[in-house]
Amino acid sequence: MRLVACVSAGLLLCATPLRAAEAPFEPSLLRLAEILGSLHFLQTLCGGESRDWRMEMETLLDAEKPSAERRARFIAGFNSGYRAYAANYTTCTPSARAAIALYAKEGEKLTREVTGRFGN
């Protein structure tokens, strides 16, 4: 999956000191945090490629250097994505595997869009 490389490189390019209210890419980054949380749960549940999605979340936080309030929103998004699947899945199923593929694609797309539009 290229998502890991895209997230790491892309977030470093678009990191800005803008406040959340000024950042037009904020909803995309919050969605990305949620996706990373979902992938963290699902990948652990299903095994497969070893990706550290929690580390990718740390990369996002390091790149953004958010205020405490904004950091809490990112973490809440990650946890929300994680809990959404943890509440419903106890074993890996075909739909869980399909969700991994869909979230990986969506995460790559979001990362490309944010870095392409707002990266320097």
PDB file of C-alpha atoms in Angstrom:
ATOM      1  CA  MET A   1       0.000   0.000   0.000  1.00  0.00           C
ATOM      2  CA  ARG A   2       1.262   3.370  -0.966  1.00  0.00           C
ATOM      3  CA  LEU A   3      -0.876   5.116   1.642  1.00  0.00           C
ATOM      4  CA  VAL A   4       1.905   5.033   4.206  1.00  0.00           C
ATOM      5  CA  ALA A   5       4.375   6.772   1.917  1.00  0.00           C
ATOM      6  CA  CYS A   6       1.741   9.250   0.721  1.00  0.00           C
ATOM      7  CA  VAL A   7       0.687  10.145   4.249  1.00  0.00           C
ATOM      8  CA  SER A   8       4.233  10.603   5.484  1.00  0.00           C
ATOM      9  CA  ALA A   9       5.480  12.647   2.543  1.00  0.00           C
ATOM     10  CA  GLY A  10       2.285  14.505   1.855  1.00  0.00           C
ATOM     11  CA  LEU A  11       1.596  15.690   5.352  1.00  0.00           C
ATOM     12  CA  LEU A  12       5.049  17.120   5.692  1.00  0.00           C
ATOM     13  CA  LEU A  13       4.430  19.145   2.537  1.00  0.00           C
ATOM     14  CA  CYS A  14       1.120  20.612   3.654  1.00  0.00           C
ATOM     15  CA  ALA A  15       1.885  21.280   7.312  1.00  0.00           C
ATOM     16  CA  THR A  16       1.083  24.891   8.063  1.00  0.00           C
ATOM     17  CA  PRO A  17       0.727  26.966  11.205  1.00  0.00           C
ATOM     18  CA  LEU A  18      -2.841  27.944  10.269  1.00  0.00           C
ATOM     19  CA  ARG A  19      -5.511  27.771  12.927  1.00  0.00           C
ATOM     20  CA  ALA A  20      -8.173  25.105  12.385  1.00  0.00           C
ATOM     21  CA  ALA A  21     -10.760  27.740  11.430  1.00  0.00           C
ATOM     22  CA  GLU A  22      -8.455  28.956   8.655  1.00  0.00           C
ATOM     23  CA  ALA A  23      -7.451  25.544   7.310  1.00  0.00           C
ATOM     24  CA  PRO A  24      -9.649  24.619   4.334  1.00  0.00           C
ATOM     25  CA  PHE A  25      -8.171  21.101   4.375  1.00  0.00           C
ATOM     26  CA  GLU A  26      -9.196  20.466   8.006  1.00  0.00           C
ATOM     27  CA  PRO A  27     -12.204  18.241   7.191  1.00  0.00           C
ATOM     28  CA  SER A  28     -10.024  16.091   4.937  1.00  0.00           C
ATOM     29  CA  LEU A  29      -7.376  15.656   7.627  1.00  0.00           C
ATOM     30  CA  LEU A  30     -10.010  14.803  10.222  1.00  0.00           C
ATOM     31  CA  ARG A  31     -11.463  12.208   7.850  1.00  0.00           C
ATOM     32  CA  LEU A  32      -7.968  10.843   7.290  1.00  0.00           C
ATOM     33  CA  ALA A  33      -7.536  10.471  11.055  1.00  0.00           C
ATOM     34  CA  GLU A  34     -10.791   8.506  11.202  1.00  0.00           C
ATOM     35  CA  ILE A  35      -9.675   6.296   8.317  1.00  0.00           C
ATOM     36  CA  LEU A  36      -6.353   5.605  10.045  1.00  0.00           C
ATOM     37  CA  GLY A  37      -8.230   4.512  13.178  1.00  0.00           C
ATOM     38  CA  SER A  38     -10.462   2.187  11.166  1.00  0.00           C
ATOM     39  CA  LEU A  39      -7.473   0.715   9.355  1.00  0.00           C
ATOM     40  CA  HIS A  40      -5.633   0.242  12.637  1.00  0.00           C
ATOM     41  CA  PHE A  41      -8.452  -1.903  14.017  1.00  0.00           C
ATOM     42  CA  LEU A  42      -9.244  -3.789  10.817  1.00  0.00           C
ATOM     43  CA  GLN A  43      -5.645  -4.558   9.881  1.00  0.00           C
ATOM     44  CA  THR A  44      -4.979  -5.870  13.381  1.00  0.00           C
ATOM     45  CA  LEU A  45      -8.129  -7.987  13.194  1.00  0.00           C
ATOM     46  CA  CYS A  46      -7.421  -9.386   9.740  1.00  0.00           C
ATOM     47  CA  GLY A  47      -3.643  -9.573   9.776  1.00  0.00           C
ATOM     48  CA  GLY A  48      -2.035  -9.266   6.390  1.00  0.00           C
ATOM     49  CA  GLU A  49       0.473  -6.568   5.557  1.00  0.00           C
ATOM     50  CA  SER A  50       2.059  -5.196   8.664  1.00  0.00           C
ATOM     51  CA  ARG A  51       1.276  -1.485   8.767  1.00  0.00           C
ATOM     52  CA  ASP A  52       1.452   0.649  11.848  1.00  0.00           C
ATOM     53  CA  TRP A  53      -1.540   2.916  11.342  1.00  0.00           C
ATOM     54  CA  ARG A  54      -1.145   4.385  14.799  1.00  0.00           C
ATOM     55  CA  MET A  55       2.360   5.480  13.782  1.00  0.00           C
ATOM     56  CA  GLU A  56       0.866   7.076  10.672  1.00  0.00           C
ATOM     57  CA  MET A  57      -1.462   8.997  12.965  1.00  0.00           C
ATOM     58  CA  GLU A  58       1.576  10.179  14.923  1.00  0.00           C
ATOM     59  CA  THR A  59       3.128  11.275  11.618  1.00  0.00           C
ATOM     60  CA  LEU A  60       0.033  13.326  10.857  1.00  0.00           C
ATOM     61  CA  LEU A  61       0.132  14.935  14.309  1.00  0.00           C
ATOM     62  CA  ASP A  62       3.867  15.637  14.051  1.00  0.00           C
ATOM     63  CA  ALA A  63       3.420  17.242  10.633  1.00  0.00           C
ATOM     64  CA  GLU A  64       0.476  19.390  11.664  1.00  0.00           C
ATOM     65  CA  LYS A  65       1.774  20.431  15.090  1.00  0.00           C
ATOM     66  CA  PRO A  66      -1.819  21.073  16.193  1.00  0.00           C
ATOM     67  CA  SER A  67      -2.999  23.060  19.186  1.00  0.00           C
ATOM     68  CA  ALA A  68      -4.239  20.969  22.125  1.00  0.00           C
ATOM     69  CA  GLU A  69      -7.845  21.427  20.990  1.00  0.00           C
ATOM     70  CA  ARG A  70      -7.120  20.469  17.408  1.00  0.00           C
ATOM     71  CA  ARG A  71      -4.959  17.530  18.501  1.00  0.00           C
ATOM     72  CA  ALA A  72      -7.881  16.280  20.596  1.00  0.00           C
ATOM     73  CA  ARG A  73     -10.136  16.427  17.506  1.00  0.00           C
ATOM     74  CA  PHE A  74      -7.650  14.399  15.460  1.00  0.00           C
ATOM     75  CA  ILE A  75      -7.329  11.799  18.206  1.00  0.00           C
ATOM     76  CA  ALA A  76     -11.106  11.670  18.639  1.00  0.00           C
ATOM     77  CA  GLY A  77     -11.447  11.008  14.897  1.00  0.00           C
ATOM     78  CA  PHE A  78      -8.884   8.203  15.047  1.00  0.00           C
ATOM     79  CA  ASN A  79     -10.616   6.664  18.070  1.00  0.00           C
ATOM     80  CA  SER A  80     -14.034   7.013  16.446  1.00  0.00           C
ATOM     81  CA  GLY A  81     -12.856   5.117  13.379  1.00  0.00           C
ATOM     82  CA  TYR A  82     -11.329   2.426  15.569  1.00  0.00           C
ATOM     83  CA  ARG A  83     -14.396   2.044  17.802  1.00  0.00           C
ATOM     84  CA  ALA A  84     -16.849   1.949  14.900  1.00  0.00           C
ATOM     85  CA  TYR A  85     -15.382  -1.364  13.795  1.00  0.00           C
ATOM     86  CA  ALA A  86     -14.435  -2.673  17.227  1.00  0.00           C
ATOM     87  CA  ALA A  87     -18.099  -2.472  18.223  1.00  0.00           C
ATOM     88  CA  ASN A  88     -19.191  -4.697  15.328  1.00  0.00           C
ATOM     89  CA  TYR A  89     -16.349  -7.015  14.365  1.00  0.00           C
ATOM     90  CA  THR A  90     -14.777  -9.745  16.458  1.00  0.00           C
ATOM     91  CA  THR A  91     -13.393 -11.780  13.574  1.00  0.00           C
ATOM     92  CA  CYS A  92     -12.093 -10.932  10.153  1.00  0.00           C
ATOM     93  CA  THR A  93     -14.805 -11.235   7.506  1.00  0.00           C
ATOM     94  CA  PRO A  94     -14.922 -10.588   3.779  1.00  0.00           C
ATOM     95  CA  SER A  95     -16.630  -7.254   4.474  1.00  0.00           C
ATOM     96  CA  ALA A  96     -13.836  -6.292   6.891  1.00  0.00           C
ATOM     97  CA  ARG A  97     -11.267  -7.063   4.184  1.00  0.00           C
ATOM     98  CA  ALA A  98     -13.279  -5.026   1.687  1.00  0.00           C
ATOM     99  CA  ALA A  99     -13.367  -2.121   4.149  1.00  0.00           C
ATOM    100  CA  ILE A 100      -9.564  -2.231   4.435  1.00  0.00           C
ATOM    101  CA  ALA A 101      -9.228  -1.891   0.665  1.00  0.00           C
ATOM    102  CA  LEU A 102     -11.808   0.911   0.476  1.00  0.00           C
ATOM    103  CA  TYR A 103     -10.266   2.879   3.337  1.00  0.00           C
ATOM    104  CA  ALA A 104      -6.772   2.500   1.911  1.00  0.00           C
ATOM    105  CA  LYS A 105      -8.014   3.929  -1.409  1.00  0.00           C
ATOM    106  CA  GLU A 106      -9.905   6.753   0.262  1.00  0.00           C
ATOM    107  CA  GLY A 107      -6.901   7.611   2.441  1.00  0.00           C
ATOM    108  CA  GLU A 108      -4.605   7.730  -0.588  1.00  0.00           C
ATOM    109  CA  LYS A 109      -7.099   9.934  -2.438  1.00  0.00           C
ATOM    110  CA  LEU A 110      -7.467  12.351   0.473  1.00  0.00           C
ATOM    111  CA  THR A 111      -3.713  12.583   0.892  1.00  0.00           C
ATOM    112  CA  ARG A 112      -3.192  13.274  -2.829  1.00  0.00           C
ATOM    113  CA  GLU A 113      -5.940  15.899  -2.866  1.00  0.00           C
ATOM    114  CA  VAL A 114      -4.684  17.737   0.222  1.00  0.00           C
ATOM    115  CA  THR A 115      -1.055  17.741  -0.839  1.00  0.00           C
ATOM    116  CA  GLY A 116      -1.911  18.568  -4.448  1.00  0.00           C
ATOM    117  CA  ARG A 117      -4.145  21.442  -3.510  1.00  0.00           C
ATOM    118  CA  PHE A 118      -2.492  22.836  -0.400  1.00  0.00           C
ATOM    119  CA  GLY A 119       1.089  21.539  -0.447  1.00  0.00           C
ATOM    120  CA  ASN A 120       3.900  23.942  -1.253  1.00  0.00           C
TER     121      ASN A 120
END
